[in-house]
Each structure stands twice: as C-alpha cells, then as structure tokens.
C-alpha cells in the first residue's frame, strides 16, 4: 500500500514538475542563458566529448564536504582526460550540512571508492576552541559511525567552557545568560536552528543588544564569536534536531538519505557548537526535552548545569 501511495505521489510530482521544467528550459533557450547547474553539466559534456582539453596539472577543491554528484562528475571527467592531473581536496565531513542544496557527504566519507588510488590525511589540531568544547562536539558528532574518526587536539582550558541551562522561559534564560557573559566580554552569537522569526517567544531586543548577533546554525558556518548561545534546544518538528521528515518525493532530486538517525542534524549541531571560542551555552527547554540534550546529559561530558532539570530525560 505504501509503495502504491509513493508511486502516486511521484507521478503527481512529475505531472506538476515536468511542464514547469520544460517552460524554464524554454525560457533559458529563448533568452540565451544558462543557470549554474547547466554550467556544471555542460562543462562535463564538453570534457567528455573532447571539445575541451584540460591543461590543469593540479586541481584543488575546498569545502569538499559540500560536493554534489554533478560536480563530482565534472572532476572525474577532468581527471580521466588527463592521467597526469593531481586532485587535492580539503574538507570536513563533520560539517556537511547542505544535502538540501545537493551536497552528498558520501562522496567524502567514501573518498577512496570515488577516487582511486588516493591518500587521506587528517588535520587534527584546532586553535578555535578549548578542550571542553572539543570533547563535547567531537564525541557528539562521532556517535554517527559513518563519520571519519578523528582525535582532535585543542588548546587547553581551565574548568568547563560548556554550560547547559534548563529553562521554562527562553527570554528569562537568555537574558540571564547574556548578563552572565557581561558587556565587554567579547562578541556573542545567539544561534538558532531556524530563522529568528520562528522563535515566537523570543524577545528580539535581546538579540540586538551591543555585541550580540542572532545567526542560524547554517548561517554561522565559517564564522566565530567569543561566546555562543544555542537556543531552541527542544523536541518536536521545529526543535533541535528538526523532526520534520522530508517528503519521499524529494529523494528524486536530493542525495540519498543516511541510515544513521538525525545524521545531518547532528552535524548542524556540531557546526553551531564549534562557533564559540571561549564559552558555549546550551539553552534547553525542560518542558520539551531535545533528544540531543538528553544524550548530552546522560553522557560523560564536562558540562556546567544550571536551572531545574526535568523529571524525565528518557
């Protein structure tokens, strides 16, 4: 029955999508324009047909964890055309958070299968944060057995630089946290899984105070702040992790989903947690406990805990 339902959904999607796609392609032809994906696909065709001869001896790819299947095919065609060409990729599979944009983390986690022969080297030292943030973030993301196993070195710190704050009122908890950090203590990220407007009970004046900036977890990637406060750590559809399931129809256009539960959400949390240079604050809803927070509380982490914890953490 489920297979028949999915089949009907797929067919309905194609009935809607096909004329839209054809109209889009016709518009591009009439305007003499191509989009970014066309650039990648057409470039791959030119290389494979021999219309373009690559003179590249060295090909360098940054942010490799975000590579898509189409970009992989372009790289592969360039390498197959010139056996002397060398490929050098830099990336972090722990920060692969763009499946919705076409990213396929398996190309990195199964690198040797896609590019053979090859050698993998790990950069295992970070100057961004201290050992407490390192211990929590790296152990948390490696709970997924399909991520690369890395033992990171971090700068030493005195005591714990990770605080878990249980709350009934997000505004009260955020206000108290910002006061605890204090003015003049450096810049502060208030980090949410979603856009600021989705936190209906959030007093936005708190996130526009001097030195304070609201960022989404995705928007924080590549940036840093002295202190990072992660909000919205609750359960439910718009909690963290997000529990909204992608419609199976999207599997037609996105990279295959991963077998480990909340695999990408776990990496999104890792990215958010590792933005803090000095101190990380986790603001957790005690009335709607996030599975991630329950896992952290039960784990052997060096975390300062304040506020009244919930009775049930199961």
PDB file of C-alpha atoms in Angstrom:
ATOM      1  CA  UNK A   1       0.000   0.000   0.000  1.00  0.00           C
ATOM      2  CA  UNK A   2       2.820   2.394   0.902  1.00  0.00           C
ATOM      3  CA  UNK A   3       4.547   1.667  -2.404  1.00  0.00           C
ATOM      4  CA  UNK A   4       1.364   2.485  -4.331  1.00  0.00           C
ATOM      5  CA  UNK A   5       0.925   5.713  -2.367  1.00  0.00           C
ATOM      6  CA  UNK A   6       4.513   6.770  -3.080  1.00  0.00           C
ATOM      7  CA  UNK A   7       4.101   5.871  -6.732  1.00  0.00           C
ATOM      8  CA  UNK A   8       1.024   8.100  -6.975  1.00  0.00           C
ATOM      9  CA  UNK A   9       2.910  10.935  -5.244  1.00  0.00           C
ATOM     10  CA  UNK A  10       5.877  10.565  -7.577  1.00  0.00           C
ATOM     11  CA  UNK A  11       3.628  10.596 -10.631  1.00  0.00           C
ATOM     12  CA  UNK A  12       1.716  13.612  -9.328  1.00  0.00           C
ATOM     13  CA  UNK A  13       5.009  15.411  -8.713  1.00  0.00           C
ATOM     14  CA  UNK A  14       6.191  14.652 -12.235  1.00  0.00           C
ATOM     15  CA  UNK A  15       2.863  15.836 -13.700  1.00  0.00           C
ATOM     16  CA  UNK A  16       3.401  19.194 -11.994  1.00  0.00           C
ATOM     17  CA  UNK A  17       7.163  19.446 -12.346  1.00  0.00           C
ATOM     18  CA  UNK A  18       7.584  18.404 -15.990  1.00  0.00           C
ATOM     19  CA  UNK A  19       5.732  21.344 -17.617  1.00  0.00           C
ATOM     20  CA  UNK A  20       7.377  23.792 -15.220  1.00  0.00           C
ATOM     21  CA  UNK A  21      10.816  22.419 -16.036  1.00  0.00           C
ATOM     22  CA  UNK A  22      10.150  22.453 -19.779  1.00  0.00           C
ATOM     23  CA  UNK A  23       8.938  26.052 -19.562  1.00  0.00           C
ATOM     24  CA  UNK A  24      12.028  27.021 -17.555  1.00  0.00           C
ATOM     25  CA  UNK A  25      14.332  25.394 -20.094  1.00  0.00           C
ATOM     26  CA  UNK A  26      12.473  27.019 -22.990  1.00  0.00           C
ATOM     27  CA  UNK A  27      12.783  30.418 -21.329  1.00  0.00           C
ATOM     28  CA  UNK A  28      16.535  29.930 -20.911  1.00  0.00           C
ATOM     29  CA  UNK A  29      16.945  28.927 -24.553  1.00  0.00           C
ATOM     30  CA  UNK A  30      14.967  31.949 -25.744  1.00  0.00           C
ATOM     31  CA  UNK A  31      16.971  34.265 -23.531  1.00  0.00           C
ATOM     32  CA  UNK A  32      20.226  32.566 -24.437  1.00  0.00           C
ATOM     33  CA  UNK A  33      21.030  31.983 -20.778  1.00  0.00           C
ATOM     34  CA  UNK A  34      22.037  29.047 -18.607  1.00  0.00           C
ATOM     35  CA  UNK A  35      21.959  28.550 -14.848  1.00  0.00           C
ATOM     36  CA  UNK A  36      24.752  27.372 -12.562  1.00  0.00           C
ATOM     37  CA  UNK A  37      23.782  23.701 -12.788  1.00  0.00           C
ATOM     38  CA  UNK A  38      23.786  23.978 -16.579  1.00  0.00           C
ATOM     39  CA  UNK A  39      27.341  25.343 -16.385  1.00  0.00           C
ATOM     40  CA  UNK A  40      28.481  22.272 -14.454  1.00  0.00           C
ATOM     41  CA  UNK A  41      26.635  19.753 -16.626  1.00  0.00           C
ATOM     42  CA  UNK A  42      27.558  21.366 -19.946  1.00  0.00           C
ATOM     43  CA  UNK A  43      31.188  21.655 -18.884  1.00  0.00           C
ATOM     44  CA  UNK A  44      31.200  17.939 -18.076  1.00  0.00           C
ATOM     45  CA  UNK A  45      29.735  17.137 -21.509  1.00  0.00           C
ATOM     46  CA  UNK A  46      32.368  19.281 -23.265  1.00  0.00           C
ATOM     47  CA  UNK A  47      35.178  17.488 -21.433  1.00  0.00           C
ATOM     48  CA  UNK A  48      33.791  14.020 -22.107  1.00  0.00           C
ATOM     49  CA  UNK A  49      33.274  14.759 -25.807  1.00  0.00           C
ATOM     50  CA  UNK A  50      36.782  16.157 -26.127  1.00  0.00           C
ATOM     51  CA  UNK A  51      35.525  19.637 -27.035  1.00  0.00           C
ATOM     52  CA  UNK A  52      37.642  20.913 -24.160  1.00  0.00           C
ATOM     53  CA  UNK A  53      41.154  19.685 -23.410  1.00  0.00           C
ATOM     54  CA  UNK A  54      42.208  20.267 -19.836  1.00  0.00           C
ATOM     55  CA  UNK A  55      45.636  21.710 -19.215  1.00  0.00           C
ATOM     56  CA  UNK A  56      45.310  21.515 -15.445  1.00  0.00           C
ATOM     57  CA  UNK A  57      48.083  19.582 -13.718  1.00  0.00           C
ATOM     58  CA  UNK A  58      46.692  20.245 -10.258  1.00  0.00           C
ATOM     59  CA  UNK A  59      43.040  20.561  -9.259  1.00  0.00           C
ATOM     60  CA  UNK A  60      42.287  21.932  -5.784  1.00  0.00           C
ATOM     61  CA  UNK A  61      38.825  21.724  -4.206  1.00  0.00           C
ATOM     62  CA  UNK A  62      37.934  23.496  -0.965  1.00  0.00           C
ATOM     63  CA  UNK A  63      34.845  22.752   1.176  1.00  0.00           C
ATOM     64  CA  UNK A  64      34.821  19.298  -0.361  1.00  0.00           C
ATOM     65  CA  UNK A  65      32.206  18.030   2.110  1.00  0.00           C
ATOM     66  CA  UNK A  66      29.593  20.023   0.154  1.00  0.00           C
ATOM     67  CA  UNK A  67      30.325  18.429  -3.215  1.00  0.00           C
ATOM     68  CA  UNK A  68      27.372  17.260  -5.300  1.00  0.00           C
ATOM     69  CA  UNK A  69      27.096  14.385  -7.746  1.00  0.00           C
ATOM     70  CA  UNK A  70      27.211  16.743 -10.742  1.00  0.00           C
ATOM     71  CA  UNK A  71      30.394  18.433  -9.510  1.00  0.00           C
ATOM     72  CA  UNK A  72      31.904  15.023  -8.820  1.00  0.00           C
ATOM     73  CA  UNK A  73      31.220  14.017 -12.433  1.00  0.00           C
ATOM     74  CA  UNK A  74      32.969  17.182 -13.670  1.00  0.00           C
ATOM     75  CA  UNK A  75      36.024  16.454 -11.527  1.00  0.00           C
ATOM     76  CA  UNK A  76      36.068  12.841 -12.631  1.00  0.00           C
ATOM     77  CA  UNK A  77      35.883  13.786 -16.319  1.00  0.00           C
ATOM     78  CA  UNK A  78      38.839  16.177 -15.929  1.00  0.00           C
ATOM     79  CA  UNK A  79      40.914  13.534 -14.174  1.00  0.00           C
ATOM     80  CA  UNK A  80      40.062  10.822 -16.714  1.00  0.00           C
ATOM     81  CA  UNK A  81      41.054  13.114 -19.569  1.00  0.00           C
ATOM     82  CA  UNK A  82      44.487  13.789 -18.114  1.00  0.00           C
ATOM     83  CA  UNK A  83      46.044  10.902 -16.202  1.00  0.00           C
ATOM     84  CA  UNK A  84      48.868  13.169 -15.000  1.00  0.00           C
ATOM     85  CA  UNK A  85      46.495  15.549 -13.222  1.00  0.00           C
ATOM     86  CA  UNK A  86      46.540  15.514  -9.414  1.00  0.00           C
ATOM     87  CA  UNK A  87      43.471  16.189  -7.273  1.00  0.00           C
ATOM     88  CA  UNK A  88      43.801  17.786  -3.816  1.00  0.00           C
ATOM     89  CA  UNK A  89      40.659  18.209  -1.711  1.00  0.00           C
ATOM     90  CA  UNK A  90      40.152  19.940   1.631  1.00  0.00           C
ATOM     91  CA  UNK A  91      37.011  19.462   3.664  1.00  0.00           C
ATOM     92  CA  UNK A  92      35.435  18.355   6.909  1.00  0.00           C
ATOM     93  CA  UNK A  93      32.795  15.644   6.762  1.00  0.00           C
ATOM     94  CA  UNK A  94      31.656  16.714  10.243  1.00  0.00           C
ATOM     95  CA  UNK A  95      30.442  19.980   8.667  1.00  0.00           C
ATOM     96  CA  UNK A  96      28.462  18.522   5.762  1.00  0.00           C
ATOM     97  CA  UNK A  97      25.123  20.298   6.236  1.00  0.00           C
ATOM     98  CA  UNK A  98      23.909  21.092   2.710  1.00  0.00           C
ATOM     99  CA  UNK A  99      22.075  17.997   1.480  1.00  0.00           C
ATOM    100  CA  UNK A 100      19.099  20.246   0.673  1.00  0.00           C
ATOM    101  CA  UNK A 101      21.354  22.076  -1.809  1.00  0.00           C
ATOM    102  CA  UNK A 102      22.624  18.900  -3.460  1.00  0.00           C
ATOM    103  CA  UNK A 103      25.555  18.070  -1.180  1.00  0.00           C
ATOM    104  CA  UNK A 104      26.390  14.366  -0.961  1.00  0.00           C
ATOM    105  CA  UNK A 105      28.568  13.633   2.068  1.00  0.00           C
ATOM    106  CA  UNK A 106      29.160  10.033   0.968  1.00  0.00           C
ATOM    107  CA  UNK A 107      31.497  11.261  -1.772  1.00  0.00           C
ATOM    108  CA  UNK A 108      33.790  12.398   1.039  1.00  0.00           C
ATOM    109  CA  UNK A 109      33.202   9.607   3.560  1.00  0.00           C
ATOM    110  CA  UNK A 110      33.796   7.046   0.788  1.00  0.00           C
ATOM    111  CA  UNK A 111      36.516   9.062  -0.915  1.00  0.00           C
ATOM    112  CA  UNK A 112      38.680   6.073  -1.866  1.00  0.00           C
ATOM    113  CA  UNK A 113      35.754   4.478  -3.681  1.00  0.00           C
ATOM    114  CA  UNK A 114      35.183   7.590  -5.793  1.00  0.00           C
ATOM    115  CA  UNK A 115      38.844   8.492  -6.349  1.00  0.00           C
ATOM    116  CA  UNK A 116      41.252   5.578  -6.578  1.00  0.00           C
ATOM    117  CA  UNK A 117      44.123   5.404  -5.834  1.00  0.00           C
ATOM    118  CA  UNK A 118      44.155   8.114  -3.196  1.00  0.00           C
ATOM    119  CA  UNK A 119      45.525   9.035   0.203  1.00  0.00           C
ATOM    120  CA  UNK A 120      43.675  10.668   3.104  1.00  0.00           C
ATOM    121  CA  UNK A 121      45.380  12.889   5.668  1.00  0.00           C
ATOM    122  CA  UNK A 122      43.753  14.374   8.756  1.00  0.00           C
ATOM    123  CA  UNK A 123      44.320  17.826  10.186  1.00  0.00           C
ATOM    124  CA  UNK A 124      43.867  17.010  13.847  1.00  0.00           C
ATOM    125  CA  UNK A 125      44.656  20.286  15.601  1.00  0.00           C
ATOM    126  CA  UNK A 126      42.344  23.241  16.127  1.00  0.00           C
ATOM    127  CA  UNK A 127      43.106  26.671  17.513  1.00  0.00           C
ATOM    128  CA  UNK A 128      39.458  27.733  17.582  1.00  0.00           C
ATOM    129  CA  UNK A 129      38.284  26.439  20.944  1.00  0.00           C
ATOM    130  CA  UNK A 130      39.404  24.613  24.075  1.00  0.00           C
ATOM    131  CA  UNK A 131      39.263  21.016  25.247  1.00  0.00           C
ATOM    132  CA  UNK A 132      35.788  21.145  26.816  1.00  0.00           C
ATOM    133  CA  UNK A 133      34.141  22.327  23.596  1.00  0.00           C
ATOM    134  CA  UNK A 134      36.338  19.882  21.672  1.00  0.00           C
ATOM    135  CA  UNK A 135      35.313  16.947  23.856  1.00  0.00           C
ATOM    136  CA  UNK A 136      31.597  17.601  23.600  1.00  0.00           C
ATOM    137  CA  UNK A 137      31.434  18.498  19.910  1.00  0.00           C
ATOM    138  CA  UNK A 138      33.760  15.819  18.520  1.00  0.00           C
ATOM    139  CA  UNK A 139      32.395  12.969  20.649  1.00  0.00           C
ATOM    140  CA  UNK A 140      28.848  14.037  19.817  1.00  0.00           C
ATOM    141  CA  UNK A 141      29.357  14.074  16.051  1.00  0.00           C
ATOM    142  CA  UNK A 142      31.293  10.791  16.050  1.00  0.00           C
ATOM    143  CA  UNK A 143      28.336   8.981  17.594  1.00  0.00           C
ATOM    144  CA  UNK A 144      27.473   8.522  13.944  1.00  0.00           C
ATOM    145  CA  UNK A 145      29.765   5.605  12.984  1.00  0.00           C
ATOM    146  CA  UNK A 146      29.801   6.727   9.344  1.00  0.00           C
ATOM    147  CA  UNK A 147      31.770   9.904  10.093  1.00  0.00           C
ATOM    148  CA  UNK A 148      35.552   9.841   9.930  1.00  0.00           C
ATOM    149  CA  UNK A 149      37.164   9.072  13.279  1.00  0.00           C
ATOM    150  CA  UNK A 150      39.392  11.974  14.297  1.00  0.00           C
ATOM    151  CA  UNK A 151      41.114  12.691  17.583  1.00  0.00           C
ATOM    152  CA  UNK A 152      41.298  16.454  17.693  1.00  0.00           C
ATOM    153  CA  UNK A 153      43.856  18.443  19.655  1.00  0.00           C
ATOM    154  CA  UNK A 154      42.641  21.732  21.117  1.00  0.00           C
ATOM    155  CA  UNK A 155      44.066  24.466  23.263  1.00  0.00           C
ATOM    156  CA  UNK A 156      43.831  23.786  26.965  1.00  0.00           C
ATOM    157  CA  UNK A 157      41.257  25.466  29.151  1.00  0.00           C
ATOM    158  CA  UNK A 158      40.651  25.762  32.848  1.00  0.00           C
ATOM    159  CA  UNK A 159      37.446  24.089  34.008  1.00  0.00           C
ATOM    160  CA  UNK A 160      34.466  23.703  31.726  1.00  0.00           C
ATOM    161  CA  UNK A 161      33.684  26.134  28.942  1.00  0.00           C
ATOM    162  CA  UNK A 162      30.317  24.476  28.225  1.00  0.00           C
ATOM    163  CA  UNK A 163      27.185  25.392  30.188  1.00  0.00           C
ATOM    164  CA  UNK A 164      23.760  23.766  29.994  1.00  0.00           C
ATOM    165  CA  UNK A 165      20.905  25.980  31.161  1.00  0.00           C
ATOM    166  CA  UNK A 166      17.476  24.425  31.767  1.00  0.00           C
ATOM    167  CA  UNK A 167      14.622  26.871  31.345  1.00  0.00           C
ATOM    168  CA  UNK A 168      10.861  27.343  31.447  1.00  0.00           C
ATOM    169  CA  UNK A 169      11.108  30.774  29.831  1.00  0.00           C
ATOM    170  CA  UNK A 170      13.528  31.217  26.941  1.00  0.00           C
ATOM    171  CA  UNK A 171      13.574  35.001  27.365  1.00  0.00           C
ATOM    172  CA  UNK A 172      14.464  34.795  31.038  1.00  0.00           C
ATOM    173  CA  UNK A 173      17.183  32.207  30.394  1.00  0.00           C
ATOM    174  CA  UNK A 174      18.660  34.186  27.504  1.00  0.00           C
ATOM    175  CA  UNK A 175      18.601  37.441  29.441  1.00  0.00           C
ATOM    176  CA  UNK A 176      20.325  35.808  32.427  1.00  0.00           C
ATOM    177  CA  UNK A 177      22.913  34.183  30.171  1.00  0.00           C
ATOM    178  CA  UNK A 178      23.758  37.436  28.407  1.00  0.00           C
ATOM    179  CA  UNK A 179      24.059  39.176  31.769  1.00  0.00           C
ATOM    180  CA  UNK A 180      26.357  36.388  32.995  1.00  0.00           C
ATOM    181  CA  UNK A 181      28.593  36.860  29.970  1.00  0.00           C
ATOM    182  CA  UNK A 182      28.621  40.592  30.642  1.00  0.00           C
ATOM    183  CA  UNK A 183      29.305  43.589  28.434  1.00  0.00           C
ATOM    184  CA  UNK A 184      32.831  43.926  27.178  1.00  0.00           C
ATOM    185  CA  UNK A 185      33.460  40.178  27.338  1.00  0.00           C
ATOM    186  CA  UNK A 186      33.596  39.840  23.577  1.00  0.00           C
ATOM    187  CA  UNK A 187      31.142  39.212  20.767  1.00  0.00           C
ATOM    188  CA  UNK A 188      28.217  36.831  21.250  1.00  0.00           C
ATOM    189  CA  UNK A 189      26.311  34.640  18.801  1.00  0.00           C
ATOM    190  CA  UNK A 190      22.745  33.691  19.678  1.00  0.00           C
ATOM    191  CA  UNK A 191      22.358  30.680  17.421  1.00  0.00           C
ATOM    192  CA  UNK A 192      19.062  29.133  16.359  1.00  0.00           C
ATOM    193  CA  UNK A 193      18.318  26.163  14.166  1.00  0.00           C
ATOM    194  CA  UNK A 194      15.880  28.348  12.224  1.00  0.00           C
ATOM    195  CA  UNK A 195      15.335  31.976  11.300  1.00  0.00           C
ATOM    196  CA  UNK A 196      14.803  34.341  14.210  1.00  0.00           C
ATOM    197  CA  UNK A 197      11.133  34.931  13.369  1.00  0.00           C
ATOM    198  CA  UNK A 198      10.288  31.284  14.067  1.00  0.00           C
ATOM    199  CA  UNK A 199      11.113  31.684  17.759  1.00  0.00           C
ATOM    200  CA  UNK A 200       7.787  33.227  18.659  1.00  0.00           C
ATOM    201  CA  UNK A 201       8.567  33.650  22.349  1.00  0.00           C
ATOM    202  CA  UNK A 202      11.945  35.258  21.717  1.00  0.00           C
ATOM    203  CA  UNK A 203      12.403  38.890  22.703  1.00  0.00           C
ATOM    204  CA  UNK A 204      14.367  40.097  19.683  1.00  0.00           C
ATOM    205  CA  UNK A 205      15.665  43.096  21.605  1.00  0.00           C
ATOM    206  CA  UNK A 206      17.918  40.626  23.416  1.00  0.00           C
ATOM    207  CA  UNK A 207      19.494  39.538  20.150  1.00  0.00           C
ATOM    208  CA  UNK A 208      20.128  43.102  19.007  1.00  0.00           C
ATOM    209  CA  UNK A 209      21.982  44.216  22.124  1.00  0.00           C
ATOM    210  CA  UNK A 210      25.512  45.613  21.636  1.00  0.00           C
ATOM    211  CA  UNK A 211      27.918  42.824  20.816  1.00  0.00           C
ATOM    212  CA  UNK A 212      25.108  40.299  20.306  1.00  0.00           C
ATOM    213  CA  UNK A 213      24.159  38.873  16.912  1.00  0.00           C
ATOM    214  CA  UNK A 214      21.490  36.326  16.002  1.00  0.00           C
ATOM    215  CA  UNK A 215      22.617  33.711  13.474  1.00  0.00           C
ATOM    216  CA  UNK A 216      21.150  30.481  12.209  1.00  0.00           C
ATOM    217  CA  UNK A 217      23.197  27.323  12.599  1.00  0.00           C
ATOM    218  CA  UNK A 218      23.720  27.211   8.827  1.00  0.00           C
ATOM    219  CA  UNK A 219      24.496  30.928   8.672  1.00  0.00           C
ATOM    220  CA  UNK A 220      27.116  30.609  11.397  1.00  0.00           C
ATOM    221  CA  UNK A 221      29.267  28.218   9.373  1.00  0.00           C
ATOM    222  CA  UNK A 222      32.707  29.686   8.790  1.00  0.00           C
ATOM    223  CA  UNK A 223      32.234  32.384  11.446  1.00  0.00           C
ATOM    224  CA  UNK A 224      33.205  32.615  15.102  1.00  0.00           C
ATOM    225  CA  UNK A 225      32.335  34.510  18.262  1.00  0.00           C
ATOM    226  CA  UNK A 226      33.873  34.646  21.711  1.00  0.00           C
ATOM    227  CA  UNK A 227      30.662  33.240  23.178  1.00  0.00           C
ATOM    228  CA  UNK A 228      27.928  31.201  21.520  1.00  0.00           C
ATOM    229  CA  UNK A 229      24.440  30.655  22.935  1.00  0.00           C
ATOM    230  CA  UNK A 230      22.404  27.952  21.204  1.00  0.00           C
ATOM    231  CA  UNK A 231      18.646  28.396  21.648  1.00  0.00           C
ATOM    232  CA  UNK A 232      15.665  26.302  20.547  1.00  0.00           C
ATOM    233  CA  UNK A 233      17.042  23.102  22.056  1.00  0.00           C
ATOM    234  CA  UNK A 234      13.726  21.326  22.361  1.00  0.00           C
ATOM    235  CA  UNK A 235      11.871  18.406  20.823  1.00  0.00           C
ATOM    236  CA  UNK A 236       9.255  18.484  18.080  1.00  0.00           C
ATOM    237  CA  UNK A 237       9.020  19.469  14.443  1.00  0.00           C
ATOM    238  CA  UNK A 238      10.764  22.816  14.909  1.00  0.00           C
ATOM    239  CA  UNK A 239      13.056  21.697  17.687  1.00  0.00           C
ATOM    240  CA  UNK A 240      16.718  20.876  17.501  1.00  0.00           C
ATOM    241  CA  UNK A 241      17.070  18.316  15.995  1.00  0.00           C
ATOM    242  CA  UNK A 242      14.420  19.193  13.447  1.00  0.00           C
ATOM    243  CA  UNK A 243      11.908  16.338  13.389  1.00  0.00           C
ATOM    244  CA  UNK A 244      10.194  17.317  10.141  1.00  0.00           C
ATOM    245  CA  UNK A 245      10.631  14.422   7.742  1.00  0.00           C
ATOM    246  CA  UNK A 246      11.444  15.211   4.140  1.00  0.00           C
ATOM    247  CA  UNK A 247       8.774  14.170   1.718  1.00  0.00           C
ATOM    248  CA  UNK A 248       9.931  10.985  -0.054  1.00  0.00           C
ATOM    249  CA  UNK A 249       9.396  12.811  -3.364  1.00  0.00           C
ATOM    250  CA  UNK A 250      12.453  14.929  -2.545  1.00  0.00           C
ATOM    251  CA  UNK A 251      14.575  11.791  -2.788  1.00  0.00           C
ATOM    252  CA  UNK A 252      14.163  12.184  -6.541  1.00  0.00           C
ATOM    253  CA  UNK A 253      16.283  15.334  -6.512  1.00  0.00           C
ATOM    254  CA  UNK A 254      18.464  15.103  -3.391  1.00  0.00           C
ATOM    255  CA  UNK A 255      21.384  12.906  -2.416  1.00  0.00           C
ATOM    256  CA  UNK A 256      20.401   9.615  -0.838  1.00  0.00           C
ATOM    257  CA  UNK A 257      19.474   9.887   2.810  1.00  0.00           C
ATOM    258  CA  UNK A 258      21.735   8.476   5.511  1.00  0.00           C
ATOM    259  CA  UNK A 259      20.872   5.467   7.626  1.00  0.00           C
ATOM    260  CA  UNK A 260      22.005   6.914  10.970  1.00  0.00           C
ATOM    261  CA  UNK A 261      19.175   8.809  12.745  1.00  0.00           C
ATOM    262  CA  UNK A 262      19.453  12.614  12.563  1.00  0.00           C
ATOM    263  CA  UNK A 263      22.830  12.303  10.829  1.00  0.00           C
ATOM    264  CA  UNK A 264      22.791  15.743   9.227  1.00  0.00           C
ATOM    265  CA  UNK A 265      21.058  17.370  12.212  1.00  0.00           C
ATOM    266  CA  UNK A 266      23.907  16.061  14.365  1.00  0.00           C
ATOM    267  CA  UNK A 267      26.392  17.791  12.082  1.00  0.00           C
ATOM    268  CA  UNK A 268      24.338  21.008  12.149  1.00  0.00           C
ATOM    269  CA  UNK A 269      24.567  20.939  15.954  1.00  0.00           C
ATOM    270  CA  UNK A 270      28.321  20.335  15.704  1.00  0.00           C
ATOM    271  CA  UNK A 271      28.722  23.390  13.472  1.00  0.00           C
ATOM    272  CA  UNK A 272      26.688  25.547  15.856  1.00  0.00           C
ATOM    273  CA  UNK A 273      28.601  24.315  18.914  1.00  0.00           C
ATOM    274  CA  UNK A 274      32.042  24.919  17.430  1.00  0.00           C
ATOM    275  CA  UNK A 275      31.470  28.623  16.671  1.00  0.00           C
ATOM    276  CA  UNK A 276      32.374  29.515  20.285  1.00  0.00           C
ATOM    277  CA  UNK A 277      35.971  30.435  21.027  1.00  0.00           C
ATOM    278  CA  UNK A 278      35.638  30.920  24.788  1.00  0.00           C
ATOM    279  CA  UNK A 279      32.315  29.603  26.084  1.00  0.00           C
ATOM    280  CA  UNK A 280      29.365  27.623  24.748  1.00  0.00           C
ATOM    281  CA  UNK A 281      25.907  27.924  26.329  1.00  0.00           C
ATOM    282  CA  UNK A 282      23.160  25.392  25.591  1.00  0.00           C
ATOM    283  CA  UNK A 283      19.693  26.708  26.482  1.00  0.00           C
ATOM    284  CA  UNK A 284      17.447  23.664  26.908  1.00  0.00           C
ATOM    285  CA  UNK A 285      13.674  23.596  27.231  1.00  0.00           C
ATOM    286  CA  UNK A 286      12.891  21.484  30.315  1.00  0.00           C
ATOM    287  CA  UNK A 287       9.249  21.031  29.217  1.00  0.00           C
ATOM    288  CA  UNK A 288      10.137  19.699  25.780  1.00  0.00           C
ATOM    289  CA  UNK A 289      13.485  17.965  26.044  1.00  0.00           C
ATOM    290  CA  UNK A 290      15.626  17.785  22.928  1.00  0.00           C
ATOM    291  CA  UNK A 291      16.945  14.271  22.200  1.00  0.00           C
ATOM    292  CA  UNK A 292      20.370  15.867  21.730  1.00  0.00           C
ATOM    293  CA  UNK A 293      20.277  17.425  25.195  1.00  0.00           C
ATOM    294  CA  UNK A 294      19.075  14.164  26.773  1.00  0.00           C
ATOM    295  CA  UNK A 295      22.037  12.428  25.145  1.00  0.00           C
ATOM    296  CA  UNK A 296      24.484  15.048  26.411  1.00  0.00           C
ATOM    297  CA  UNK A 297      23.133  14.900  29.966  1.00  0.00           C
ATOM    298  CA  UNK A 298      23.442  11.115  30.025  1.00  0.00           C
ATOM    299  CA  UNK A 299      26.930  11.219  28.512  1.00  0.00           C
ATOM    300  CA  UNK A 300      30.212  11.732  30.294  1.00  0.00           C
ATOM    301  CA  UNK A 301      30.769  15.370  29.374  1.00  0.00           C
ATOM    302  CA  UNK A 302      32.389  18.187  31.323  1.00  0.00           C
ATOM    303  CA  UNK A 303      29.351  20.490  31.394  1.00  0.00           C
ATOM    304  CA  UNK A 304      28.186  23.086  33.931  1.00  0.00           C
ATOM    305  CA  UNK A 305      24.466  22.564  34.564  1.00  0.00           C
ATOM    306  CA  UNK A 306      22.113  25.184  35.969  1.00  0.00           C
ATOM    307  CA  UNK A 307      18.345  25.507  36.303  1.00  0.00           C
ATOM    308  CA  UNK A 308      15.802  22.916  37.374  1.00  0.00           C
ATOM    309  CA  UNK A 309      16.200  19.742  35.261  1.00  0.00           C
ATOM    310  CA  UNK A 310      13.162  17.859  34.008  1.00  0.00           C
ATOM    311  CA  UNK A 311      11.935  14.839  35.924  1.00  0.00           C
ATOM    312  CA  UNK A 312      12.072  12.542  32.903  1.00  0.00           C
ATOM    313  CA  UNK A 313      15.034  12.535  30.495  1.00  0.00           C
ATOM    314  CA  UNK A 314      14.072   9.366  28.604  1.00  0.00           C
TER     315      UNK A 314
END
